[in-house]
Coordinates of C-alpha atoms in Angstrom, one line a residue:
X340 CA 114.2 136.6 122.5
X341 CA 117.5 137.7 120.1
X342 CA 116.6 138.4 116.7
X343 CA 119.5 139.4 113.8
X344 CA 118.9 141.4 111.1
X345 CA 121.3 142.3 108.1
X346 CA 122.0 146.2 107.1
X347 CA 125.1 147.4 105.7
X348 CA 127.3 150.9 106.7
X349 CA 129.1 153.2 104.5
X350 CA 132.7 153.5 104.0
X351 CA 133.8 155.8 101.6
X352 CA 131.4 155.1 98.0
X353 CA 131.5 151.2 99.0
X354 CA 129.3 149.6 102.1
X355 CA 130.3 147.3 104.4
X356 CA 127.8 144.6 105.8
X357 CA 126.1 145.6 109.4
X358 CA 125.0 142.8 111.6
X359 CA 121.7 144.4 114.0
X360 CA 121.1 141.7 116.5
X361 CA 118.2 142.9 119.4
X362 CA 117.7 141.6 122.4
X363 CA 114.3 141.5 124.4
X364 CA 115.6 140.8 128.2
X365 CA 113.9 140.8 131.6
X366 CA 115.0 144.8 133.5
X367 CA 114.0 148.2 133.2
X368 CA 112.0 149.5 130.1
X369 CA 114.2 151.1 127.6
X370 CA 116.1 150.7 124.5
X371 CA 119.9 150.8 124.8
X372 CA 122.0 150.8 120.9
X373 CA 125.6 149.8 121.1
X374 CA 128.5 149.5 118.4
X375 CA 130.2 152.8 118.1
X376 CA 126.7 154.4 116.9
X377 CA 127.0 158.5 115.9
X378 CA 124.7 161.0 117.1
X379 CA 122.1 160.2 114.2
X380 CA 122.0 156.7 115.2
X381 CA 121.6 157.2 118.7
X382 CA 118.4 159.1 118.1
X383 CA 116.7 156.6 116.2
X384 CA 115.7 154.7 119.3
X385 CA 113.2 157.5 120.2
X386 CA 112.1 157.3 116.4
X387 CA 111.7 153.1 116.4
X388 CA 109.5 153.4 119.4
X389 CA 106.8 156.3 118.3
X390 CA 107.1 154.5 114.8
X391 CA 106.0 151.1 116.0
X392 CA 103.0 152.7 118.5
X393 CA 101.7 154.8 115.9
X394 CA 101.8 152.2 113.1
X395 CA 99.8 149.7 115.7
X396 CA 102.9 147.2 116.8
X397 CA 103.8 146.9 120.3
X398 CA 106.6 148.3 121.8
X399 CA 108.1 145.9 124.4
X400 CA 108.0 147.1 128.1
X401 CA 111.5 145.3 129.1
X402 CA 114.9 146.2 128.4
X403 CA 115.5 146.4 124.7
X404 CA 119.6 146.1 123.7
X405 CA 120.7 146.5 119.9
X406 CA 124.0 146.0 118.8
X407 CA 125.6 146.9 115.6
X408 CA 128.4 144.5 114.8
X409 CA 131.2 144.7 114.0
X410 CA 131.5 146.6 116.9
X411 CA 134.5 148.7 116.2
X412 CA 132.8 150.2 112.7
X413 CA 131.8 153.9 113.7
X414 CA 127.8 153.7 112.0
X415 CA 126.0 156.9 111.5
X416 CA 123.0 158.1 109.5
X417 CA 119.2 157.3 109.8
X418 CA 119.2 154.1 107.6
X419 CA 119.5 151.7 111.0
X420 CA 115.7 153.0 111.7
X421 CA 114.1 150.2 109.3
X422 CA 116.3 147.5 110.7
X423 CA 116.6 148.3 114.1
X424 CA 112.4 148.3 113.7
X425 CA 112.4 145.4 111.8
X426 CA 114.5 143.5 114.9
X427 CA 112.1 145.0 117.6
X428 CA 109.4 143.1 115.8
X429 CA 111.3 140.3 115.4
X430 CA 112.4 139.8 118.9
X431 CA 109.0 140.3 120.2
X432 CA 107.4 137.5 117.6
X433 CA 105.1 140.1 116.0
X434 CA 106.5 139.7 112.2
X435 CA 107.7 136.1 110.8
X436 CA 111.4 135.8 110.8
X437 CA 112.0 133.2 108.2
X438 CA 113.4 135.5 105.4
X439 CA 115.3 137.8 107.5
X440 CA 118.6 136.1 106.8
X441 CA 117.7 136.2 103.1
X442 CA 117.4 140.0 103.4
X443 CA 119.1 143.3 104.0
X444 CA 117.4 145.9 105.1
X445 CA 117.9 150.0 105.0
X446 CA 116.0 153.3 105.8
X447 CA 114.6 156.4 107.6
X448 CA 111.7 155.6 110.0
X449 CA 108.9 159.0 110.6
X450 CA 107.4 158.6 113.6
X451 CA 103.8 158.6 111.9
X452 CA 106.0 154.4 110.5
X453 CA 106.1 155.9 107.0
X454 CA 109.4 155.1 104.9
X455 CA 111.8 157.9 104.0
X456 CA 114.6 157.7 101.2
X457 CA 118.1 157.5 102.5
X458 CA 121.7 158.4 100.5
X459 CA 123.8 155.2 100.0
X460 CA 121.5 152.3 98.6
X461 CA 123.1 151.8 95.4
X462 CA 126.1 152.0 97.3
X463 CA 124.5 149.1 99.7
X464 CA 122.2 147.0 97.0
X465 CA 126.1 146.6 95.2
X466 CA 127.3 145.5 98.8
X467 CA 124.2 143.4 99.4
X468 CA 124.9 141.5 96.4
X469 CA 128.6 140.7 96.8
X470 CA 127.7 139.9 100.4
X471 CA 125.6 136.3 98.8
X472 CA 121.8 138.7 99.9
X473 CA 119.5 137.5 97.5
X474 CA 117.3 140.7 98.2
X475 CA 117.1 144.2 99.9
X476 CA 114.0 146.2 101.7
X477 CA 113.9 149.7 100.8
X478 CA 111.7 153.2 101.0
X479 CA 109.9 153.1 98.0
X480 CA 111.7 156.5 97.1
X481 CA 114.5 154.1 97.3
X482 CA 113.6 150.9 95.5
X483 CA 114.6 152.3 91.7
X484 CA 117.8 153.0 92.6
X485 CA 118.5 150.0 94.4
X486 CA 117.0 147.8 91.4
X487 CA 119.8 148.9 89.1
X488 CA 121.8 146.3 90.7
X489 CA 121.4 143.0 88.7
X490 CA 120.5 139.7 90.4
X491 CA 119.1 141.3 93.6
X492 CA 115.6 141.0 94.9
X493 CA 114.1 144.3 95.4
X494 CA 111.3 145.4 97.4
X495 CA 110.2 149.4 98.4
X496 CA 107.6 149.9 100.4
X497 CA 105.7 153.2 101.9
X498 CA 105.6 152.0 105.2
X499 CA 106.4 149.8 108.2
X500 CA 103.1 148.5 108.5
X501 CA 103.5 147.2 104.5
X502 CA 107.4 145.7 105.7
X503 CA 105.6 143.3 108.2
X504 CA 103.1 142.5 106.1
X505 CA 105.6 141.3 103.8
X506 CA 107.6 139.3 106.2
X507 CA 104.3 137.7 107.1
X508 CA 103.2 136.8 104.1
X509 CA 105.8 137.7 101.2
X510 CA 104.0 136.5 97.8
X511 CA 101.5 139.7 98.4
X512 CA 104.3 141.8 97.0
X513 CA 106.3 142.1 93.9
X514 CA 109.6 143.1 94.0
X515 CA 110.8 146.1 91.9
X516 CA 112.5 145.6 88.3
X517 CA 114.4 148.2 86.1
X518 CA 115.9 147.8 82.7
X519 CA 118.9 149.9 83.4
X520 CA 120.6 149.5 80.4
X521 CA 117.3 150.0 78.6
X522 CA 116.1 152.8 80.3
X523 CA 120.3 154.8 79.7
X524 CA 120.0 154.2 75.9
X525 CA 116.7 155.5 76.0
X526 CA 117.9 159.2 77.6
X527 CA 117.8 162.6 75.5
X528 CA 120.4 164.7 74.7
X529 CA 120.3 167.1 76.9
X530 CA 123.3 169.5 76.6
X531 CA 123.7 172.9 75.7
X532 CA 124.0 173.2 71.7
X533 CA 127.1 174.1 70.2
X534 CA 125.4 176.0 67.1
X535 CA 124.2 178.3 69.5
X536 CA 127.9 179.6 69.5
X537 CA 128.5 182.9 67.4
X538 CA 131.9 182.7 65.9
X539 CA 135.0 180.8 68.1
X540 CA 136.5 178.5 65.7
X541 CA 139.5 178.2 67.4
X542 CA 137.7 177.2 70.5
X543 CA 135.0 175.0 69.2
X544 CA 137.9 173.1 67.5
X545 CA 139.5 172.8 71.3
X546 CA 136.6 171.6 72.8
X547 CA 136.1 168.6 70.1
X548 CA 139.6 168.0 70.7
X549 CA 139.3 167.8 74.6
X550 CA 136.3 166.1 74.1
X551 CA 137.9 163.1 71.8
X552 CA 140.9 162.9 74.1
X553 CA 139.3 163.4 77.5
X554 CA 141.9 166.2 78.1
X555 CA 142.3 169.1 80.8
X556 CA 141.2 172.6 78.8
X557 CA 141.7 176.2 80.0
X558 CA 140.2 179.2 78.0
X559 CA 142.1 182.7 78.3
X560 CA 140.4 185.6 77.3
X561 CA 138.9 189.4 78.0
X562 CA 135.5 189.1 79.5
X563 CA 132.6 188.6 77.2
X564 CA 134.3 186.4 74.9
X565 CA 132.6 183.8 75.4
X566 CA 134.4 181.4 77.8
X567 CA 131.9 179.9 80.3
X568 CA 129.1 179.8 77.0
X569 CA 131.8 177.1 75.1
X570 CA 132.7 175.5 78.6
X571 CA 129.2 174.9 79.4
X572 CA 128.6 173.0 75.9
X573 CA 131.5 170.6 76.4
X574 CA 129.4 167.7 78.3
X575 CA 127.2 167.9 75.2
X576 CA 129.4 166.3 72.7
X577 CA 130.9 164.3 75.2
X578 CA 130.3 160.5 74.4
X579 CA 126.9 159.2 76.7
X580 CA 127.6 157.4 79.6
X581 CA 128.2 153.8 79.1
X582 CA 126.2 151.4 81.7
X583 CA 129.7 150.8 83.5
X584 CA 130.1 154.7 83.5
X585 CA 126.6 155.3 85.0
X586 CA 126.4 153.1 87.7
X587 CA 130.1 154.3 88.9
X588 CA 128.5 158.5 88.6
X589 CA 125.8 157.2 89.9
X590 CA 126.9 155.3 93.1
X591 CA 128.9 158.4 94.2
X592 CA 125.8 160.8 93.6
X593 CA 124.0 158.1 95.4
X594 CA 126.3 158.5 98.4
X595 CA 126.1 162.5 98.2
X596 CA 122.7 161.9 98.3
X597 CA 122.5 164.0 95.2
X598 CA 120.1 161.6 93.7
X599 CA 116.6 162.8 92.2
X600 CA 113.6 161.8 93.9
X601 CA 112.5 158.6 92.8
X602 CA 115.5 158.4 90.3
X603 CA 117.8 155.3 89.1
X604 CA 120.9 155.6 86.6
X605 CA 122.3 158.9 86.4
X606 CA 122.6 159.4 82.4
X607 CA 124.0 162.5 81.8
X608 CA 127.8 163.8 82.2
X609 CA 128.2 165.3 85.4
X610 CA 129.3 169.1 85.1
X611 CA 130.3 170.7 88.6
X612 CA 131.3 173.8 88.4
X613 CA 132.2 175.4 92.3
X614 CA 132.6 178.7 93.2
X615 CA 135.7 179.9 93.7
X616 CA 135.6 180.5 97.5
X617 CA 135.7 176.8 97.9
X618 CA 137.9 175.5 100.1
X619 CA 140.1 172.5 99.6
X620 CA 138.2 169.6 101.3
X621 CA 135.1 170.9 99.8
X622 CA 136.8 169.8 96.0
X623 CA 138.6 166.7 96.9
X624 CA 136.3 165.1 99.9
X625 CA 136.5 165.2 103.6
X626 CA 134.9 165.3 107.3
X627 CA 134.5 163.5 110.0
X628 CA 133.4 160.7 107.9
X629 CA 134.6 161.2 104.6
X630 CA 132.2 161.9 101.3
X631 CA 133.2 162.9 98.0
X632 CA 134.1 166.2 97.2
X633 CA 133.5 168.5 94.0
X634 CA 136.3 166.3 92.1
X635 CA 134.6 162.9 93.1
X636 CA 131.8 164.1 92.0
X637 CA 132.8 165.2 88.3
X638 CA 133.6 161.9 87.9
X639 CA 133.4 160.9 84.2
X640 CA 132.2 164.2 83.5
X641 CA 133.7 168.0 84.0
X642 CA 135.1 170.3 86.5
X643 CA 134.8 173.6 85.4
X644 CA 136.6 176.7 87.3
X645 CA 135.6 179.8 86.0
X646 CA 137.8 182.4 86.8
X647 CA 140.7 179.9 87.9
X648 CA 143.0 182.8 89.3
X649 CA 140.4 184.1 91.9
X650 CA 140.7 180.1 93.4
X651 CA 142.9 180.2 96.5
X652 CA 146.6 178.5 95.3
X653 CA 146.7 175.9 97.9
X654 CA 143.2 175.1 96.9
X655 CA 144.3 174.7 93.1
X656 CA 147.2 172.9 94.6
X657 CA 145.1 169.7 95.7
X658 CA 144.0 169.1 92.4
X659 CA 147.4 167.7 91.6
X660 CA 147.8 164.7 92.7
X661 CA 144.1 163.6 91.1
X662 CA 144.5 164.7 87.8
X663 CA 147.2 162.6 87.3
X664 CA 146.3 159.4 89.2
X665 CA 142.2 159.3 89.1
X666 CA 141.6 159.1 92.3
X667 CA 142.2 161.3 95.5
X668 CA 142.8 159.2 99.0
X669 CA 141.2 161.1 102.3
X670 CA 143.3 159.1 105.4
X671 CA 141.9 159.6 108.7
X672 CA 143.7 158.2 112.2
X673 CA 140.7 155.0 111.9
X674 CA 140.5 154.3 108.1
X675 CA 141.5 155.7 104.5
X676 CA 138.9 155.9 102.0
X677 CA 139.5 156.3 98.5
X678 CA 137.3 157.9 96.1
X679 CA 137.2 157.7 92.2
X680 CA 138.1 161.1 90.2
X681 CA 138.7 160.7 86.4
X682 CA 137.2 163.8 85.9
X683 CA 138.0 166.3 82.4
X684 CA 139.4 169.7 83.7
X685 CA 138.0 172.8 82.3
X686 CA 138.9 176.7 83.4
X687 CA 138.4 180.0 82.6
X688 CA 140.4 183.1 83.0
X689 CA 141.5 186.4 82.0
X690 CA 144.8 186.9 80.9
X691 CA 145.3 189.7 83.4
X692 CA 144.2 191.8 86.3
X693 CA 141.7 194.3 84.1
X694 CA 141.1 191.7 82.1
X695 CA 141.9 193.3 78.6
X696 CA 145.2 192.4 77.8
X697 CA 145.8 191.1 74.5
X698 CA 142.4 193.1 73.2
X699 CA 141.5 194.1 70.0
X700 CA 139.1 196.5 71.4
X701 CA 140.1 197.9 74.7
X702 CA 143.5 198.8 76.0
X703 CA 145.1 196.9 79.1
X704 CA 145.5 199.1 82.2
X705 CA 147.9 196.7 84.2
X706 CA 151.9 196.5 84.5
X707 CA 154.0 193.9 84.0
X708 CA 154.5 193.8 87.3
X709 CA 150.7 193.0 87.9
X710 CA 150.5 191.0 85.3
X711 CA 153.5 188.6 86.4
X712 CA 151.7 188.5 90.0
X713 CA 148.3 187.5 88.2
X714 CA 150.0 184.7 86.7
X715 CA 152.2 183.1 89.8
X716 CA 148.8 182.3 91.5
X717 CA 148.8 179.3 89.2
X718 CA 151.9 177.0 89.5
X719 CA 153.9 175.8 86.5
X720 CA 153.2 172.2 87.7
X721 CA 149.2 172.8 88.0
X722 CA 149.9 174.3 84.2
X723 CA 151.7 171.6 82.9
X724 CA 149.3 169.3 84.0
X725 CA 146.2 171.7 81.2
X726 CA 146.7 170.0 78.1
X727 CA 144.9 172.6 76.0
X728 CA 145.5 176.5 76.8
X729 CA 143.5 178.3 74.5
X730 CA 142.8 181.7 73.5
X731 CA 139.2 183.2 73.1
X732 CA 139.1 186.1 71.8
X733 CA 136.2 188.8 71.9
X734 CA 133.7 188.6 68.9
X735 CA 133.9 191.5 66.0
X736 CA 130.8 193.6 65.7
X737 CA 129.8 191.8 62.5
X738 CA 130.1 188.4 64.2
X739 CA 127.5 189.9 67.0
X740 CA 124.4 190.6 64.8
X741 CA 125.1 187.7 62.5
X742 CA 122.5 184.2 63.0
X743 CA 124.5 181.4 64.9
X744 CA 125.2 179.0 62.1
X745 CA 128.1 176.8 63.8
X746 CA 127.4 172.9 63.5
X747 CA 125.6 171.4 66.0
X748 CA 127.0 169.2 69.2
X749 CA 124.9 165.8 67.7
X750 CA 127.6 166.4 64.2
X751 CA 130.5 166.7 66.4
X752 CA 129.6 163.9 69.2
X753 CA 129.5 161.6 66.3
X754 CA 133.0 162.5 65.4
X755 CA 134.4 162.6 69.2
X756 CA 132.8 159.3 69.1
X757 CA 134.5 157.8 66.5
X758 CA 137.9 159.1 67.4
X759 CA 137.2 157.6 71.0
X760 CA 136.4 154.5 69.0
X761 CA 139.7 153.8 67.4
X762 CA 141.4 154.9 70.5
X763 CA 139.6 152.1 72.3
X764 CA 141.0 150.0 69.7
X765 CA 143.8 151.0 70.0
X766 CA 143.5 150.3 74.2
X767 CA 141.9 146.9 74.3
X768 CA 144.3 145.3 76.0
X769 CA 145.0 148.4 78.4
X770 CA 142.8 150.0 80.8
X771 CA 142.4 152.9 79.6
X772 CA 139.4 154.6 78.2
X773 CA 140.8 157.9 76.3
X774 CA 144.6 159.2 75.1
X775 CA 144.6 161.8 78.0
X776 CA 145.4 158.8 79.9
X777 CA 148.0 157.5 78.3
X778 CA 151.5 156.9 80.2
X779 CA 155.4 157.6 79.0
X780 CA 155.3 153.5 77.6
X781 CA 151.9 154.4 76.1
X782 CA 153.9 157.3 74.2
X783 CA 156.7 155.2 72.7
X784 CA 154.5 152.8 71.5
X785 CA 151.7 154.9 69.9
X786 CA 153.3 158.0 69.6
X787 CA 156.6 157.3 67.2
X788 CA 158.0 160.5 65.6
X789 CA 160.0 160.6 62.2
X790 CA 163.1 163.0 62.0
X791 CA 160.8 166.2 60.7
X792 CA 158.5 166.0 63.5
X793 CA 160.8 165.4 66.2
X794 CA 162.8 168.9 65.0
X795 CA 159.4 170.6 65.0
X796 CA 158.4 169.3 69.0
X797 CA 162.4 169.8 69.9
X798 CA 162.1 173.4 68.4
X799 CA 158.9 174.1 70.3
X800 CA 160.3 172.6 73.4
X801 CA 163.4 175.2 73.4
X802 CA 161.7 178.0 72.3
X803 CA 158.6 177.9 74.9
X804 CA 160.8 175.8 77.5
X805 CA 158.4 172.8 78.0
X806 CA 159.0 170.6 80.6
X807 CA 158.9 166.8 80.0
X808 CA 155.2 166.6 81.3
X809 CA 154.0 169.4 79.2
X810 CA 155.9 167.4 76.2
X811 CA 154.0 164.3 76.9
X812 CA 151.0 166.3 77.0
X813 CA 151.9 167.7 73.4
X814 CA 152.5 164.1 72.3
X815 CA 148.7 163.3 73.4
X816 CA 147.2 166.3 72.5
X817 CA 148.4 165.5 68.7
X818 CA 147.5 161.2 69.0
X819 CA 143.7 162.8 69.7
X820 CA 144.1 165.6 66.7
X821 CA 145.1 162.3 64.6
X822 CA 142.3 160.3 65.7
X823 CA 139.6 163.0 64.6
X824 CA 141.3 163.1 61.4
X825 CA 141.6 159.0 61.1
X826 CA 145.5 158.7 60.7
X827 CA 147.1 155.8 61.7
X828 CA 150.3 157.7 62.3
X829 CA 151.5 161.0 64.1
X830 CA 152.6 163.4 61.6
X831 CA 154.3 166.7 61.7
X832 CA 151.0 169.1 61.4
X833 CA 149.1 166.8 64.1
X834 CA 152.2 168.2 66.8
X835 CA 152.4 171.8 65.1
X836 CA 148.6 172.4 65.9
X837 CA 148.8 170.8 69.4
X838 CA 151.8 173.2 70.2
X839 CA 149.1 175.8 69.5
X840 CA 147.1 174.8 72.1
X841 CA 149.7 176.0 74.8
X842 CA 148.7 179.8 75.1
X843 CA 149.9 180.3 78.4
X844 CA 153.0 178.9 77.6
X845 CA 153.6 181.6 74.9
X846 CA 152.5 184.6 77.2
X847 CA 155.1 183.5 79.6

């Protein structure tokens, strides 16, 4: 007997609908899996068959042949194991098969039957339900996930034994419903507190501004001034996730497999902050199969380098082409995937070698020489491309002892809000979602200049020898500094204070 069963495959963060169709056929016993299956696949034969004996099903004693259409998709993982099972006991009329067109099915098999969570589903519920599936079978670890996904039918169960069951007799079992949007404005703040900061208001000032603006921030200073402390508190007086936002974070986490156990909607700001002996695949995406690197990842949230000159140049190099386009495209000889990186930029560094140059307190030990070398490991394009380059300097002794008493990241989310407000506003009938986005035709139309203010940036440009980018980014930079202040119009002191933020620029 031929039975067909619906499952979907992964391609990138989307999921492409998997056809399973098993055949029970007079020859040898066996099960034979076809349809460019990987390694992972291949292997889940040997789990489908001690699965069904141990969970009390029969395993046929004929020839068993699966095939995965379309038959020139490469599939791979474990999540064919609840299909391909579901099939067998189709085919060999142990399970009812009336709803099996009405269903897509995905998940890990044990060999005791039980259900394991697999990486993908919210990837595969959104699939499911552009596909016209009314509903999806799951692993119970899976079924929250999956039932962020409105107008699909959700079902998780523990175990085989509890999928047939349902097949057999399907108003036993109630299918699994989450309030998404409920349950996202229902999450805590969670960040690290601004007012824990001692001191830094020159940099607390930068990261409201970054945050408003959703623009690229590098902090330059000595060690133990503080820079990874005020990087770190940047996600909490970011804006919260809308329910757009979360299910896009949460579909690539979902992919990564990064999810918590048991979890749904991510609701927090991603922050990823890699090492710096990453390599350059593992921050934009890459393998065999391709899965979303570091960048992907700090989508609609941060990527934060600390110490950005000890990254490898050509590593620093690939971030390029994403920060200015929002997403980075991994092309392989069979297919190109695409993945989604709108990420804010934010990196530490010293300004030199030792570390000390520039310091109040201790005396810088290197050259010029070393100091120029330091510097040429980040290219002038890479630089253009930070809007906000800002010095941190170390805190005075008096500074030290005193009580933090800055104001805390709730105040100053409430004001990044607000600016973000009028800039959507200013955006509805543009896609964009913050200024840092903004394009040259964005500039001229939002970002006029009278004669005083176009002598200040002109003065600024020859002086520090911006290039056009950098000028644009300038142009921004002082839209968002308008914005928290709640002018209309760009005005003279809005550009002089962004042509502050451009430290490395000045040391240059």
């Amino acid at each position: 007997m031929l039975a067909r069963i619906w499952s979907a495959s992964l391609v990138g963060i989307d999921a492409v609908k998997v056809g399973v169709e098993v055949d029970i056929a007079g020859g040898l016993p066996g099960i034979v899996v076809v349809g460019l299956p990987d390694v992972a696949v291949q292997e889940s034969k040997e789990r489908v068959k001690a699965a069904l004996k141990n969970a009390g099903y029969a395993f046929p004693m004929r020839k068993v042949v699966v095939n995965l259409t379309p038959a020139d998709l490469r599939k791979e993982g474990p999540s064919f194991d609840l299909p391909i099972s579901v099939g067998v006991l189709a085919a060999s009329e142990q399970v009812n098969t009336d709803l099996l067109d009405r269903y897509l099915f995905a998940g890990e098999v044990s060999l005791d039957g039980s259900l394991r969570p697999v990486a993908g589903v919210l990837a595969i519920a959104a699939a499911a339900q552009k596909m016209g599936i009314t509903g999806l079978v799951v692993p119970a670890d899976n079924a929250c996930e999956a039932a962020v996904v409105q107008g699909l039918t959700v079902y998780g169960f523990q175990h085989l034994s509890e999928v047939a069951d349902f097949l057999n007799d399907p108003d036993r079992y109630q299918p699994v419903e989450v309030n998404a949007v409920a349950e996202l404005a229902r999450s805590p703040f969670t960040g690290l507190d601004l007012k824990e900061v001692k001191g830094q208001a020159h940099a607390r000032r930068a990261l409201e501004i970054a945050a408003a603006g959703g623009h690229n921030l590098v902090f330059v200073g000595p060690p133990g001034s503080g820079k990874t402390m005020l990087a770190r508190r940047l996600p909490g007086i970011l804006p919260p996730l809308s329910f757009e936002e979360a299910l896009e974070v949460t579909q690539i986490h979902s992919v990564a497999g990064l999810l918590k156990e048991k979890g749904s909607l991510v609701s927090d700001r991603p922050f990823r902050s890699p090492h710096h002996s990453a390599s350059g695949p593992s921050l934009v995406g890459g393998g065999s199969f391709p899965r979303p690197g570091e960048i992907s990842l700090a989508h609609r949230g941060i990527l934060f380098l600390d110490e950005l000159t000890e990254f490898k140049r050509d590593v620093l190099e690939f971030l390029r082409q994403p920060l200015e386009d929002g997403h980075v495209t991994i092309a392989r000889t069979r297919q190109s995937v695409s993945f989604p990186a709108q990420f804010t930029l934010v990196a530490s560094t010293n300004p030199c070698p030792c570390g000390y140059f520039g310091d109040s307190i201790q005396a810088c030990t290197c050259n010029p020489r070393q100091r120029e070398h330091y510097w040429a490991r980040l290219s002038g394009p890479l630089m253009d491309r930070i809007d906000l380059q800002v010095a941190v300097n170390r805190l005075k002794p008096e500074e030290i002892t005193q009580q933090p008493i800055g104001e805390d990241s709730l105040s100053v989310r409430e004001r990044v809000q607000q600016a973000r407000d009028r800039a959507r506003c200013r955006f509805q009938d543009e896609p964009l979602r913050c200024n840092a986005e903004m394009q040259s035709r964005h500039l001229r139309k939002w970002c006029p200049l009278d004669d005083t203010t176009r002598l200040l940036l002109e003065k600024a440009i020859r002086k520090l020898g911006l290039s056009a980018r950098a000028t644009d980014r300038i142009l921004k930079v002082g839209r968002t500094i308008a914005d928290l202040a709640g002018d209309d119009s760009l005005q003279a002191h809005h550009i002089a204070e962004a042509i502050q933020y451009r430290t490395i620029d000045r040391m240059q």
